[in-house]
């Protein structure tokens, strides 16, 4: 690190470098080694009041010595949950993938935003390649996509794209210019659809719950029935959200049959494959998602089954008409100038609802390069093997 | 790292540890040292086609040797923009804060989600404390808040909260049950308000542009006029978005006068202080935000002026009635059980539109602990000094 700093007086840069070295050592010892050791605890549990005292959270006007900061890092790690621990089973993610973590450390240190080629040349091209690969696994040789801040927002964006495709006017004139719209999903689907319907101004009432069978899978005949009923009640059926890998039961909705219904009625088919999308890597198990290539949009979170680390959520589109940029774009002239010295169609900022956007592709790309698609397939197959052994 | 791994067969863990050590070494040399050295380039620019060849982005079924992966890491860094470089001035963020980066490396390695106390005990309490501190700087001794994935989504959430507060029915019944709503901001404000009005189903037509003066500041008399005109046209004035630090000119809207107008008409006052919020740390310059304590909501991104790294965007609320959870909650029973063994009011998942949510508080907390609020104040003052020297 250079000796002087342009940003601020009194910044001690050699000390900063030493801090980073020391913190990395602590991370390796206390998380990477101990956190993955089955003989250590998953979490040293404390009640909130006691934990507050142990952490001394208050932010003051004076700073602290480096040794004290290092102690704080150790304390933070000590009382945090080790999601990389062999006995951590709380959520739909776990484990520690060293190549993905390496990608994340590079991402954090480079600290750039994904919106234009000029500020993120490597990552704009890399995101494009990673999304192309994920689309190929879905069964699409063309299409569009982007990484979103989590599956909930991916699902919301899919809903917004479906709405815009049917009613482009909505972007400018709003929902008041539209007929009431109907969304279809099962009780087993993720609650982000409820949140999305509310956030997008459609209201949770616009969601019609389709029956699921005893294994949690959508019943296509009931979808047909619900669509007819919505129409009879004066609503316009718009969007079906099928799930590949439901949160609680891990059910895979029958996509072929659902796609038939959507095709017949002209509805947008979204597949929430946040958890189950990674099963597409497995020749043995990918039949669970047969028909996914007929979807209009797919949400797939490699941070779940592929353990790339939070957040890594791809929204994939079959569309080739530039729908994302038309729907989400705001053409901010100070950032997305049209007279740049490179092909501005590379800029991704108008595809998304954010402005600054984190780089979420490198961790997945680096892991894939390091272990290869065939090893990722083995990992997915192994997860299925473990599930069967525990049943 | 333990010798065996539960997640997958054939995972070579000692090699993973060695990889992390080597990648950290590369990061320190190529980004932290060279990237901050003014005699090195900010970016080694390549045209897209040439860069694609240099990166060999294709994802294949076979993996690669560790040495090749390390070479790839060096290449990625070589052709990426060094946002930490002393001559990087492209965006509203820059620099490299070693304490914040240390916090980010810990965050990435612990890899947890911020939604419940049981999965993120340290970070749930830490987020609360950091938000309390930011609120105190705004001038609030109580209130609510959360870290969002960027300022655009913070601004959208503020708009949704204002809408819900006025029309709680909207969450269930949607916008069709409501009168047309009007949003007020200037041409100088950030485009996320346009994106938000569209995404939230209100339509960009609901935004009414208030005139700004020659320095880019909102003219309160014109706000008054626009409100009256909206009412005359049958719309319900709902939301004013003032800006503290506009994107292009760095203008600070006159908040006291705007708050007077909002108070008189009963409108929600949001302050987009994504860039300018950090000026509240400066005794010398915080007068630019006089009146911010009268706002209903504030967006403040420490990843800009305070250089904590992307993403660190706080949405702060004056509300003490639990509006966030009521507005954004979906009460998913599998995740937010009400019969847990701790006080479930600590769980933050129902405050936000996401499900999984990154930990964004540690980098800011650790930096603050290390350097103290007084050094942060000096950094802000120094940024103003530099601006004046360059004018």
XYZ file of C-alpha atoms in Angstrom:
782
model
C 0.000 0.000 0.000
C 1.365 3.433 -0.857
C 2.694 5.527 2.011
C 0.404 8.489 1.530
C -3.319 8.523 1.001
C -5.435 10.897 -1.001
C -8.648 10.333 0.871
C -7.914 11.410 4.355
C -5.264 12.766 6.677
C -3.771 10.505 9.294
C -4.440 7.198 7.649
C -1.730 4.800 8.667
C -1.415 2.532 5.666
C 1.319 0.129 6.713
C -0.744 -0.526 9.835
C -3.731 -1.196 7.565
C -1.762 -3.802 5.684
C -0.649 -5.441 8.913
C -4.259 -5.473 10.105
C -5.417 -7.248 6.959
C -2.663 -9.862 7.354
C -3.606 -10.467 10.983
C -7.345 -10.599 10.327
C -6.811 -13.056 7.496
C -4.823 -15.259 9.902
C -7.665 -15.127 12.433
C -10.227 -15.954 9.733
C -8.209 -18.977 8.603
C -7.744 -20.297 12.138
C -11.109 -19.496 13.722
C -13.509 -19.969 10.792
C -11.869 -22.027 8.060
C -10.157 -24.508 10.390
C -12.163 -24.557 13.622
C -15.489 -23.722 11.988
C -15.323 -26.817 9.782
C -14.133 -29.096 12.607
C -16.946 -31.352 13.801
C -15.451 -31.493 17.308
C -16.023 -27.733 17.710
C -19.404 -26.098 18.362
C -21.674 -24.862 15.553
C -22.487 -21.872 17.742
C -21.608 -20.699 21.219
C -25.083 -19.515 22.106
C -25.675 -16.434 24.260
C -28.845 -14.637 25.179
C -29.111 -11.158 23.624
C -28.435 -9.193 26.798
C -25.355 -11.197 27.680
C -24.070 -11.095 24.115
C -24.440 -7.315 24.022
C -22.163 -7.046 27.034
C -19.592 -9.413 25.531
C -19.526 -7.457 22.260
C -19.411 -3.881 23.640
C -21.167 -2.655 20.517
C -21.247 1.081 21.214
C -19.651 3.315 18.582
C -17.546 6.075 20.143
C -15.653 9.102 18.949
C -12.210 7.735 19.790
C -10.593 4.835 17.964
C -8.994 1.696 19.350
C -5.591 0.069 19.076
C -4.999 -2.615 16.474
C -4.656 -5.368 19.106
C -8.056 -4.482 20.524
C -9.596 -4.585 17.044
C -8.126 -8.031 16.488
C -9.637 -9.171 19.791
C -12.980 -7.840 18.611
C -12.670 -9.858 15.405
C -12.045 -13.013 17.452
C -15.056 -12.290 19.670
C -17.338 -11.673 16.691
C -16.321 -14.990 15.174
C -16.555 -16.830 18.489
C -20.229 -15.987 19.004
C -21.288 -16.232 15.363
C -22.916 -19.301 13.845
C -20.473 -21.400 11.799
C -22.551 -22.026 8.693
C -19.576 -23.987 7.307
C -19.752 -26.516 10.175
C -20.506 -30.153 9.253
C -23.455 -30.109 11.672
C -25.017 -26.873 10.474
C -28.382 -27.699 8.903
C -30.512 -24.664 9.702
C -31.025 -23.106 6.262
C -30.912 -23.911 2.559
C -27.203 -23.099 2.450
C -24.177 -24.472 4.284
C -20.577 -25.484 3.792
C -17.490 -23.591 2.761
C -16.269 -23.719 -0.816
C -12.664 -22.440 -0.834
C -12.624 -21.420 -4.507
C -15.858 -19.477 -4.160
C -14.515 -17.828 -1.008
C -11.340 -16.890 -2.868
C -13.524 -15.233 -5.514
C -15.415 -13.367 -2.828
C -12.248 -12.008 -1.239
C -11.115 -10.698 -4.647
C -14.563 -9.205 -5.271
C -14.588 -7.404 -1.937
C -11.096 -6.010 -2.367
C -11.635 -4.804 -5.944
C -14.888 -3.192 -4.748
C -16.495 -2.265 -8.021
C -20.052 -2.000 -9.259
C -21.476 -4.129 -12.052
C -23.348 -1.384 -13.956
C -21.012 -0.410 -16.802
C -18.255 -1.990 -18.859
C -15.906 0.873 -18.102
C -16.037 0.324 -14.348
C -16.213 -3.494 -14.410
C -14.866 -4.740 -17.761
C -13.883 -8.191 -16.516
C -17.068 -8.750 -14.543
C -19.477 -7.519 -17.201
C -18.058 -10.102 -19.616
C -17.855 -12.765 -16.913
C -21.454 -12.278 -15.798
C -22.564 -12.651 -19.411
C -20.640 -15.937 -19.753
C -21.882 -17.369 -16.455
C -25.490 -16.507 -17.287
C -25.054 -18.056 -20.737
C -23.892 -21.276 -19.073
C -26.811 -21.321 -16.644
C -29.222 -20.649 -19.516
C -27.686 -23.514 -21.502
C -28.400 -25.826 -18.566
C -31.996 -24.603 -18.563
C -32.075 -25.492 -22.259
C -31.837 -22.056 -23.876
C -29.301 -21.178 -26.549
C -30.185 -17.496 -26.272
C -31.893 -15.198 -23.797
C -31.081 -12.636 -21.156
C -30.422 -12.430 -17.432
C -28.736 -10.753 -14.519
C -27.614 -11.458 -10.965
C -30.010 -10.011 -8.380
C -29.642 -9.362 -4.629
C -31.292 -12.629 -3.634
C -34.058 -14.880 -4.862
C -36.924 -12.771 -3.527
C -35.901 -9.803 -5.629
C -35.269 -12.118 -8.622
C -38.843 -13.364 -8.287
C -40.180 -9.805 -7.998
C -38.288 -8.733 -11.107
C -39.746 -11.681 -13.026
C -43.228 -10.571 -12.003
C -42.503 -7.019 -13.082
C -41.174 -8.211 -16.454
C -44.284 -10.297 -17.074
C -46.465 -7.316 -16.240
C -44.485 -5.015 -18.489
C -44.479 -7.465 -21.394
C -48.273 -7.680 -21.329
C -48.879 -4.012 -20.454
C -45.893 -1.811 -21.399
C -48.017 1.201 -20.447
C -47.848 0.178 -16.815
C -44.326 1.537 -16.459
C -45.483 5.054 -17.178
C -49.145 5.053 -16.251
C -49.187 2.588 -13.366
C -51.537 -0.200 -12.381
C -54.577 2.028 -12.244
C -54.624 1.949 -16.041
C -54.794 -1.871 -16.035
C -57.433 -4.507 -15.339
C -57.009 -6.547 -12.142
C -54.276 -9.143 -12.642
C -54.060 -12.673 -11.263
C -50.961 -14.579 -10.104
C -50.961 -18.338 -9.515
C -48.814 -20.412 -7.182
C -49.186 -23.019 -4.443
C -49.259 -22.673 -0.676
C -45.863 -24.439 -0.699
C -44.180 -21.707 -2.723
C -41.845 -19.164 -1.228
C -43.321 -16.155 0.579
C -41.441 -13.745 -1.672
C -44.339 -13.928 -4.089
C -46.598 -12.493 -1.375
C -44.037 -9.795 -0.653
C -43.640 -9.104 -4.351
C -47.338 -8.788 -5.083
C -47.604 -6.253 -2.260
C -44.441 -4.343 -3.173
C -45.351 -4.154 -6.851
C -48.697 -2.605 -5.943
C -50.772 -5.561 -7.125
C -51.753 -6.594 -3.603
C -51.609 -10.038 -2.022
C -55.223 -10.574 -3.074
C -53.993 -10.924 -6.646
C -52.374 -14.246 -5.700
C -54.583 -17.307 -6.163
C -53.396 -20.418 -4.398
C -53.345 -23.552 -6.511
C -53.725 -26.869 -4.699
C -50.691 -29.078 -4.125
C -50.671 -32.860 -3.729
C -49.542 -34.660 -0.571
C -45.884 -34.355 -1.677
C -46.218 -30.583 -2.101
C -46.385 -30.499 -5.898
C -48.728 -28.209 -7.802
C -51.781 -29.977 -9.258
C -52.014 -28.774 -12.897
C -55.742 -29.506 -13.106
C -56.335 -27.163 -10.208
C -54.197 -24.495 -11.906
C -56.517 -24.748 -14.921
C -59.515 -24.436 -12.609
C -58.094 -21.407 -10.787
C -57.339 -19.663 -14.079
C -60.894 -20.164 -15.277
C -62.238 -18.937 -11.966
C -60.076 -15.808 -12.025
C -61.311 -15.025 -15.522
C -64.903 -15.597 -14.452
C -64.347 -13.078 -11.659
C -63.072 -10.446 -14.077
C -59.335 -10.732 -13.438
C -56.694 -11.161 -16.139
C -54.503 -14.236 -15.521
C -50.916 -13.076 -15.935
C -48.279 -15.090 -14.129
C -47.709 -18.601 -12.861
C -44.885 -19.187 -10.394
C -43.933 -22.849 -10.247
C -41.340 -24.054 -7.771
C -38.429 -26.410 -8.362
C -37.496 -27.378 -4.836
C -39.981 -25.964 -2.329
C -38.574 -24.536 0.895
C -39.982 -27.029 3.366
C -40.637 -30.265 1.454
C -38.200 -29.882 -1.445
C -41.000 -30.612 -3.920
C -40.580 -30.090 -7.671
C -43.723 -28.870 -9.428
C -44.545 -30.788 -12.663
C -43.281 -28.213 -15.144
C -44.350 -29.899 -18.414
C -47.978 -30.072 -17.389
C -47.878 -26.544 -15.954
C -46.241 -25.247 -19.151
C -49.063 -26.807 -21.161
C -51.612 -24.877 -19.144
C -49.620 -21.635 -19.413
C -49.213 -22.058 -23.158
C -52.899 -22.691 -23.649
C -53.876 -19.579 -21.690
C -50.971 -17.377 -22.768
C -49.569 -16.904 -19.254
C -46.006 -16.075 -18.251
C -44.388 -19.112 -16.644
C -41.834 -18.314 -13.978
C -39.911 -21.098 -12.253
C -38.617 -20.348 -8.786
C -35.685 -22.762 -8.870
C -33.735 -20.823 -6.260
C -32.919 -24.066 -4.480
C -33.557 -26.703 -7.165
C -31.941 -25.010 -10.161
C -28.571 -26.541 -9.363
C -30.107 -29.992 -9.914
C -29.914 -29.166 -13.633
C -26.210 -30.021 -13.340
C -27.061 -33.647 -12.571
C -27.755 -36.019 -15.449
C -29.322 -38.376 -12.902
C -31.742 -35.954 -11.295
C -32.366 -33.154 -13.796
C -35.527 -34.894 -14.957
C -37.122 -33.330 -11.857
C -37.094 -30.060 -13.817
C -38.237 -31.456 -17.175
C -40.078 -28.705 -19.004
C -38.118 -25.828 -17.448
C -36.973 -24.859 -20.968
C -40.568 -23.840 -21.644
C -40.497 -21.227 -18.860
C -40.298 -17.502 -19.572
C -38.103 -16.820 -16.547
C -36.130 -18.810 -14.002
C -34.713 -17.818 -10.622
C -31.666 -19.907 -9.644
C -29.509 -19.296 -6.542
C -26.111 -20.996 -6.711
C -25.531 -19.726 -3.171
C -27.807 -22.502 -1.972
C -27.023 -26.001 -3.303
C -23.707 -25.005 -4.911
C -22.445 -23.226 -1.779
C -20.976 -20.186 -3.520
C -21.873 -17.980 -0.553
C -24.457 -15.239 -0.158
C -25.479 -13.684 -2.476
C -25.510 -15.363 -5.852
C -28.982 -15.314 -7.400
C -29.463 -15.484 -11.152
C -32.603 -14.318 -12.886
C -32.680 -15.970 -16.322
C -34.955 -14.967 -19.182
C -35.913 -16.692 -22.418
C -36.614 -13.270 -23.923
C -34.401 -11.996 -26.748
C -36.207 -8.699 -27.343
C -34.295 -6.643 -24.740
C -37.296 -6.744 -22.417
C -35.194 -6.228 -19.259
C -33.684 -2.945 -20.396
C -36.990 -1.678 -21.714
C -38.780 -2.590 -18.499
C -36.218 -1.562 -15.894
C -34.235 1.094 -17.727
C -34.208 4.741 -16.724
C -31.529 5.924 -19.179
C -29.731 8.073 -16.646
C -27.581 10.235 -18.858
C -24.824 10.914 -16.338
C -23.970 7.215 -16.020
C -25.100 5.543 -19.207
C -23.900 8.001 -21.823
C -24.581 6.828 -25.352
C -21.401 8.354 -26.785
C -18.869 6.249 -24.887
C -15.736 4.815 -26.520
C -17.057 1.223 -26.398
C -20.220 -0.695 -27.235
C -22.661 0.615 -24.597
C -24.987 -2.325 -25.110
C -22.542 -4.047 -22.715
C -23.635 -1.781 -19.873
C -26.026 -3.676 -17.606
C -27.310 -0.840 -15.407
C -30.570 -0.454 -17.284
C -31.410 -4.146 -16.882
C -31.957 -3.913 -13.147
C -33.850 -1.985 -10.504
C -30.675 -0.975 -8.686
C -27.988 1.555 -9.537
C -24.812 0.269 -7.868
C -24.792 -3.514 -8.051
C -22.420 -5.965 -6.401
C -20.306 -8.371 -8.426
C -21.878 -11.775 -7.786
C -20.484 -13.781 -10.707
C -16.813 -14.236 -9.807
C -17.323 -16.681 -6.917
C -19.356 -19.009 -9.122
C -17.065 -18.625 -12.135
C -13.874 -19.273 -10.178
C -15.330 -22.324 -8.434
C -16.532 -23.719 -11.757
C -13.162 -23.150 -13.421
C -11.389 -24.822 -10.499
C -13.481 -27.944 -10.025
C -15.283 -28.199 -13.385
C -18.919 -28.909 -14.159
C -18.453 -32.654 -13.658
C -17.368 -32.210 -10.033
C -20.306 -29.855 -9.439
C -22.532 -32.614 -10.796
C -20.989 -35.079 -8.342
C -21.668 -32.671 -5.479
C -25.341 -32.416 -6.410
C -25.633 -36.188 -6.754
C -23.918 -36.607 -3.394
C -26.482 -34.295 -1.753
C -29.261 -36.552 -3.078
C -27.401 -39.645 -1.817
C -27.113 -38.136 1.664
C -30.819 -37.263 1.702
C -31.753 -40.838 0.876
C -29.448 -42.237 3.531
C -31.076 -40.070 6.171
C -34.627 -41.024 5.280
C -9.890 -27.181 7.797
C -11.024 -30.669 8.757
C -9.740 -33.543 6.663
C -13.114 -34.865 5.562
C -16.066 -32.967 4.198
C -19.741 -33.706 4.579
C -20.864 -31.856 1.508
C -19.189 -33.600 -1.321
C -16.866 -36.411 -2.237
C -13.400 -35.611 -3.441
C -13.064 -32.201 -1.883
C -9.439 -31.629 -1.143
C -9.512 -29.429 1.925
C -5.830 -28.854 2.641
C -5.536 -27.695 -0.971
C -8.455 -25.338 -0.333
C -6.623 -23.813 2.584
C -3.472 -23.408 0.512
C -5.517 -21.759 -2.232
C -6.970 -19.227 0.186
C -3.491 -18.394 1.514
C -2.153 -17.908 -2.010
C -5.121 -15.853 -3.199
C -4.858 -13.621 -0.158
C -1.191 -13.052 -0.996
C -2.103 -12.095 -4.563
C -4.852 -9.748 -3.331
C -2.431 -8.003 -0.980
C 0.244 -7.572 -3.641
C -1.836 -6.826 -6.729
C -4.755 -4.831 -5.283
C -3.843 -3.500 -1.842
C -0.246 -2.537 -2.714
C -0.142 -1.942 -6.468
C -3.747 -0.788 -6.740
C -3.148 2.080 -4.316
C 0.178 3.074 -5.891
C -0.179 6.248 -7.966
C 2.650 5.146 -10.279
C 0.582 2.139 -11.404
C -2.374 2.322 -13.808
C -5.969 2.777 -12.639
C -6.995 0.323 -15.324
C -5.280 -1.603 -18.093
C -7.973 -1.012 -20.681
C -8.894 -3.664 -23.251
C -11.654 -3.774 -25.807
C -14.287 -6.413 -25.071
C -13.242 -8.865 -27.772
C -9.604 -8.785 -26.799
C -10.434 -9.020 -23.095
C -12.608 -12.078 -23.710
C -9.633 -13.843 -25.273
C -7.337 -12.879 -22.419
C -9.803 -14.152 -19.808
C -10.821 -17.471 -21.448
C -14.206 -17.227 -19.738
C -15.779 -20.489 -20.912
C -16.971 -22.837 -18.158
C -16.061 -26.462 -18.888
C -16.753 -29.849 -17.366
C -13.174 -30.465 -16.247
C -11.445 -28.525 -13.496
C -8.062 -26.818 -13.517
C -4.922 -27.067 -11.429
C -4.413 -24.704 -8.516
C -1.539 -22.885 -10.250
C -3.782 -22.128 -13.227
C -6.515 -20.817 -10.929
C -4.003 -18.509 -9.273
C -2.970 -17.225 -12.701
C -6.611 -16.557 -13.464
C -6.924 -14.548 -10.251
C -3.932 -12.431 -11.301
C -5.417 -11.848 -14.765
C -8.813 -10.859 -13.352
C -7.150 -8.311 -11.093
C -4.830 -7.060 -13.837
C -7.673 -6.030 -16.144
C -10.053 -4.801 -13.467
C -10.438 -1.167 -12.506
C -8.611 -0.289 -9.288
C -11.289 1.710 -7.484
C -8.822 2.087 -4.595
C -6.337 3.959 -6.823
C -5.528 7.591 -5.875
C -6.536 8.681 -9.403
C -9.846 6.840 -9.554
C -12.627 9.435 -9.679
C -15.303 7.787 -11.805
C -18.088 7.147 -9.280
C -19.361 8.297 -5.889
C -17.133 5.768 -4.144
C -13.370 5.200 -4.105
C -10.492 4.353 -1.819
C -9.672 1.346 0.294
C -10.419 1.336 3.998
C -8.455 -1.531 5.556
C -10.674 -1.936 8.634
C -13.807 -2.043 6.531
C -12.148 -4.554 4.201
C -11.188 -6.679 7.198
C -14.849 -6.662 8.239
C -15.875 -7.687 4.735
C -13.489 -10.649 4.691
C -14.931 -11.863 8.009
C -18.475 -11.343 6.709
C -17.792 -13.347 3.549
C -16.158 -16.204 5.399
C -18.851 -16.484 8.079
C -21.438 -16.413 5.266
C -24.626 -15.965 7.223
C -27.927 -14.265 6.558
C -29.245 -11.371 8.581
C -32.859 -12.516 8.962
C -33.011 -14.131 12.421
C -31.210 -13.854 15.749
C -30.568 -17.581 15.831
C -28.594 -17.559 12.569
C -26.870 -14.176 13.056
C -26.881 -13.316 16.779
C -23.860 -11.009 16.633
C -24.958 -9.221 13.483
C -28.588 -8.727 14.477
C -27.427 -6.886 17.594
C -24.671 -5.069 15.701
C -27.002 -3.853 12.958
C -29.346 -2.491 15.621
C -26.486 -0.579 17.270
C -25.108 0.818 14.013
C -28.553 1.964 12.897
C -29.113 3.559 16.310
C -25.882 5.519 15.864
C -26.833 6.672 12.358
C -30.289 7.673 13.611
C -28.688 9.644 16.453
C -26.678 11.589 13.882
C -29.897 12.323 11.996
C -31.272 13.614 15.295
C -33.570 10.778 16.340
C -33.421 9.126 19.763
C -35.758 6.356 18.581
C -36.952 4.892 15.314
C -36.371 1.934 13.059
C -34.215 0.930 10.112
C -32.431 -1.750 8.165
C -29.573 -2.189 5.715
C -30.795 -2.591 2.121
C -29.047 -3.850 -1.048
C -28.166 -0.354 -2.263
C -29.660 3.111 -2.210
C -32.150 2.528 -5.022
C -33.879 -0.243 -3.101
C -33.687 1.847 0.095
C -35.518 4.633 -1.731
C -38.115 2.203 -3.095
C -38.746 0.772 0.357
C -39.265 4.283 1.729
C -41.859 4.915 -0.972
C -43.605 1.643 -0.173
C -43.644 2.484 3.553
C -45.180 5.892 2.886
C -47.842 4.304 0.712
C -48.614 1.649 3.309
C -48.778 4.150 6.155
C -51.391 6.212 4.300
C -53.232 3.232 2.772
C -52.606 -0.007 4.726
C -55.184 -1.673 2.476
C -52.824 -1.374 -0.465
C -50.744 -4.331 0.727
C -53.674 -6.668 0.303
C -55.888 -4.991 -2.234
C -53.330 -3.247 -4.429
C -53.193 0.165 -6.024
C -56.437 -0.259 -7.905
C -58.238 0.347 -4.616
C -56.472 3.704 -4.187
C -56.771 7.174 -5.678
C -53.928 8.296 -7.978
C -50.905 9.232 -5.892
C -48.339 11.970 -6.493
C -44.601 11.917 -5.766
C -42.453 15.057 -5.754
C -38.765 15.453 -6.466
C -36.430 17.515 -8.671
C -34.844 16.747 -12.028
C -31.531 16.581 -10.139
C -32.620 13.675 -7.952
C -31.464 10.120 -8.484
C -33.168 8.027 -11.173
C -34.054 5.338 -8.640
C -37.226 7.253 -7.900
C -38.288 6.772 -11.532
C -37.403 3.090 -11.317
C -39.222 2.801 -7.999
C -42.420 4.465 -9.170
C -42.509 2.029 -12.103
C -41.596 -1.053 -10.056
C -44.098 -0.249 -7.324
C -46.860 -0.050 -9.919
C -47.468 3.672 -9.478
C -46.012 4.565 -12.861
C -43.452 7.224 -13.698
C -46.313 9.624 -14.450
C -46.957 9.805 -10.706
C -43.683 11.729 -10.309
C -43.984 15.491 -10.530
C -40.751 17.355 -11.064
C -40.175 20.306 -8.792
C -37.959 23.101 -10.076
C -34.390 23.412 -8.840
C -32.311 26.588 -8.643
C -29.099 27.172 -10.600
C -27.109 25.245 -7.949
C -29.425 22.235 -8.273
C -31.396 22.756 -5.044
C -35.130 22.210 -4.827
C -37.176 25.438 -4.767
C -39.671 24.998 -1.892
C -42.107 27.516 -3.383
C -42.335 25.385 -6.508
C -42.916 22.279 -4.377
C -45.893 24.056 -2.837
C -47.130 24.957 -6.304
C -46.725 21.392 -7.631
C -48.612 19.979 -4.655
C -51.510 22.330 -5.244
C -51.531 21.495 -8.931
C -51.539 17.734 -8.275
C -54.490 18.153 -5.945
C -56.300 20.268 -8.493
C -55.813 17.468 -10.994
C -57.335 14.888 -8.645
C -54.173 13.213 -7.387
C -53.345 12.643 -3.722
C -49.922 14.108 -2.808
C -48.094 11.392 -0.876
C -44.314 11.572 -0.905
C -41.548 14.143 -1.270
C -38.038 12.913 -1.988
C -35.474 15.565 -1.152
C -31.805 14.971 -1.900
C -28.806 15.645 0.324
C -25.969 15.545 -2.161
C -27.274 15.207 -5.715
C -25.419 12.858 -8.048
C -24.035 15.356 -10.504
C -23.824 18.716 -8.712
C -23.634 17.565 -5.102
C -26.478 19.916 -4.179
C -28.213 19.783 -0.799
C -31.945 20.531 -0.946
C -33.149 23.013 1.745
C -34.685 20.507 4.149
C -36.176 22.935 6.706
C -38.250 24.748 4.097
C -39.233 21.470 2.433
C -40.202 19.976 5.807
C -42.435 22.996 6.423
C -44.295 22.323 3.183
C -44.572 18.588 3.933
C -45.851 19.267 7.433
C -48.446 21.702 6.187
C -49.773 19.244 3.594
C -49.266 16.057 5.624
C -46.800 14.481 3.174
C -44.139 11.859 3.882
C -40.695 13.451 3.673
C -37.955 11.143 2.468
C -34.359 12.348 2.275
C -32.132 10.588 -0.230
C -28.856 11.234 1.577
C -27.136 8.246 -0.024
C -24.112 10.382 -0.729
C -24.560 13.317 1.650
C -25.644 11.470 4.797
C -22.052 11.017 5.909
C -21.729 14.818 6.114
C -23.777 14.523 9.331
C -20.526 13.395 10.969
C -18.980 16.813 10.381
C -19.680 19.594 12.879
C -18.450 22.052 10.240
C -20.647 20.949 7.358
C -23.661 19.186 8.844
C -25.664 22.413 8.580
C -26.129 21.429 4.921
C -28.630 18.877 6.194
C -30.381 21.087 8.752
C -33.950 19.884 9.091
C -33.207 16.228 8.284
C -34.509 15.322 11.737
C -37.958 16.304 10.482
C -37.881 13.665 7.742
C -39.906 10.457 7.955
C -37.211 8.376 6.285
C -33.581 8.753 5.287
C -31.421 6.740 2.889
C -27.710 6.880 3.780
C -24.964 4.877 2.033
C -21.731 4.694 4.044
C -20.250 2.816 1.073
C -19.949 6.165 -0.688
C -18.300 8.965 1.318
C -17.145 6.700 4.178
C -15.599 4.115 1.820
C -16.874 1.020 3.621
C -17.215 -0.836 0.302
C -20.266 -1.943 -1.642
C -22.859 -2.498 -0.319
C -23.672 -0.553 2.819
C -26.958 1.315 2.495
C -29.018 2.225 5.535
C -32.703 3.010 5.377
C -33.577 4.930 8.547
C -37.087 5.598 9.810
C -38.478 7.979 12.391
C -41.396 5.608 12.911
C -41.765 3.787 16.242
C -44.991 1.935 15.448
C -43.371 -1.122 13.831
C -44.393 0.118 10.388
C -41.613 -1.796 8.580
C -42.677 -5.202 9.834
C -46.327 -4.481 9.222
C -45.662 -3.243 5.720
C -43.055 -5.745 4.531
C -43.809 -8.763 6.722
C -45.111 -12.031 5.352
C -44.920 -14.031 8.610
C -43.449 -17.129 6.965
C -44.008 -19.749 9.638
C -41.130 -22.028 8.657
C -38.555 -19.314 9.297
C -40.076 -16.887 11.746
C -41.678 -19.210 14.257
C -43.261 -17.373 17.149
C -42.403 -20.065 19.732
C -38.605 -19.769 19.577
C -36.420 -19.850 22.673
C -35.534 -16.145 22.434
C -37.273 -12.808 21.898
C -38.445 -13.103 18.279
C -38.910 -9.353 17.975
C -35.149 -9.417 17.321
C -35.707 -11.226 14.008
C -35.431 -8.727 11.175
C -36.705 -10.834 8.251
C -40.161 -9.300 8.282
C -38.763 -5.768 8.040
C -37.497 -6.214 4.503
C -38.576 -7.298 1.035
C -35.885 -9.992 0.842
C -35.592 -13.372 2.516
C -31.855 -14.065 2.761
C -30.049 -10.809 3.457
C -26.328 -10.084 3.493
C -24.565 -8.783 6.574
C -23.736 -5.180 5.738
C -23.119 -3.751 9.213
C -19.800 -5.296 10.249
C -17.578 -3.343 7.830
C -18.956 -0.028 9.089
C -18.922 -1.078 12.740
C -15.350 -2.371 12.653
C -14.067 0.728 10.862
C -15.834 2.984 13.362
C -14.472 1.054 16.335
C -10.951 1.205 14.879
C -10.714 4.860 13.900
C -13.508 6.436 15.967
C -16.155 8.942 15.003
C -13.732 11.857 15.294
C -11.446 10.432 12.602
C -14.454 9.797 10.375
C -15.355 13.447 10.867
C -11.844 14.462 9.803
C -12.165 12.352 6.666
C -15.403 14.069 5.695
C -13.917 17.497 6.374
C -10.862 16.559 4.311
C -13.093 15.625 1.349
C -14.623 19.127 1.489
C -11.161 20.672 1.710
C -10.029 18.776 -1.388
C -13.117 19.858 -3.301
C -12.436 23.494 -2.538
C -8.790 23.201 -3.536
C -9.800 21.783 -6.906
C -12.314 24.530 -7.701
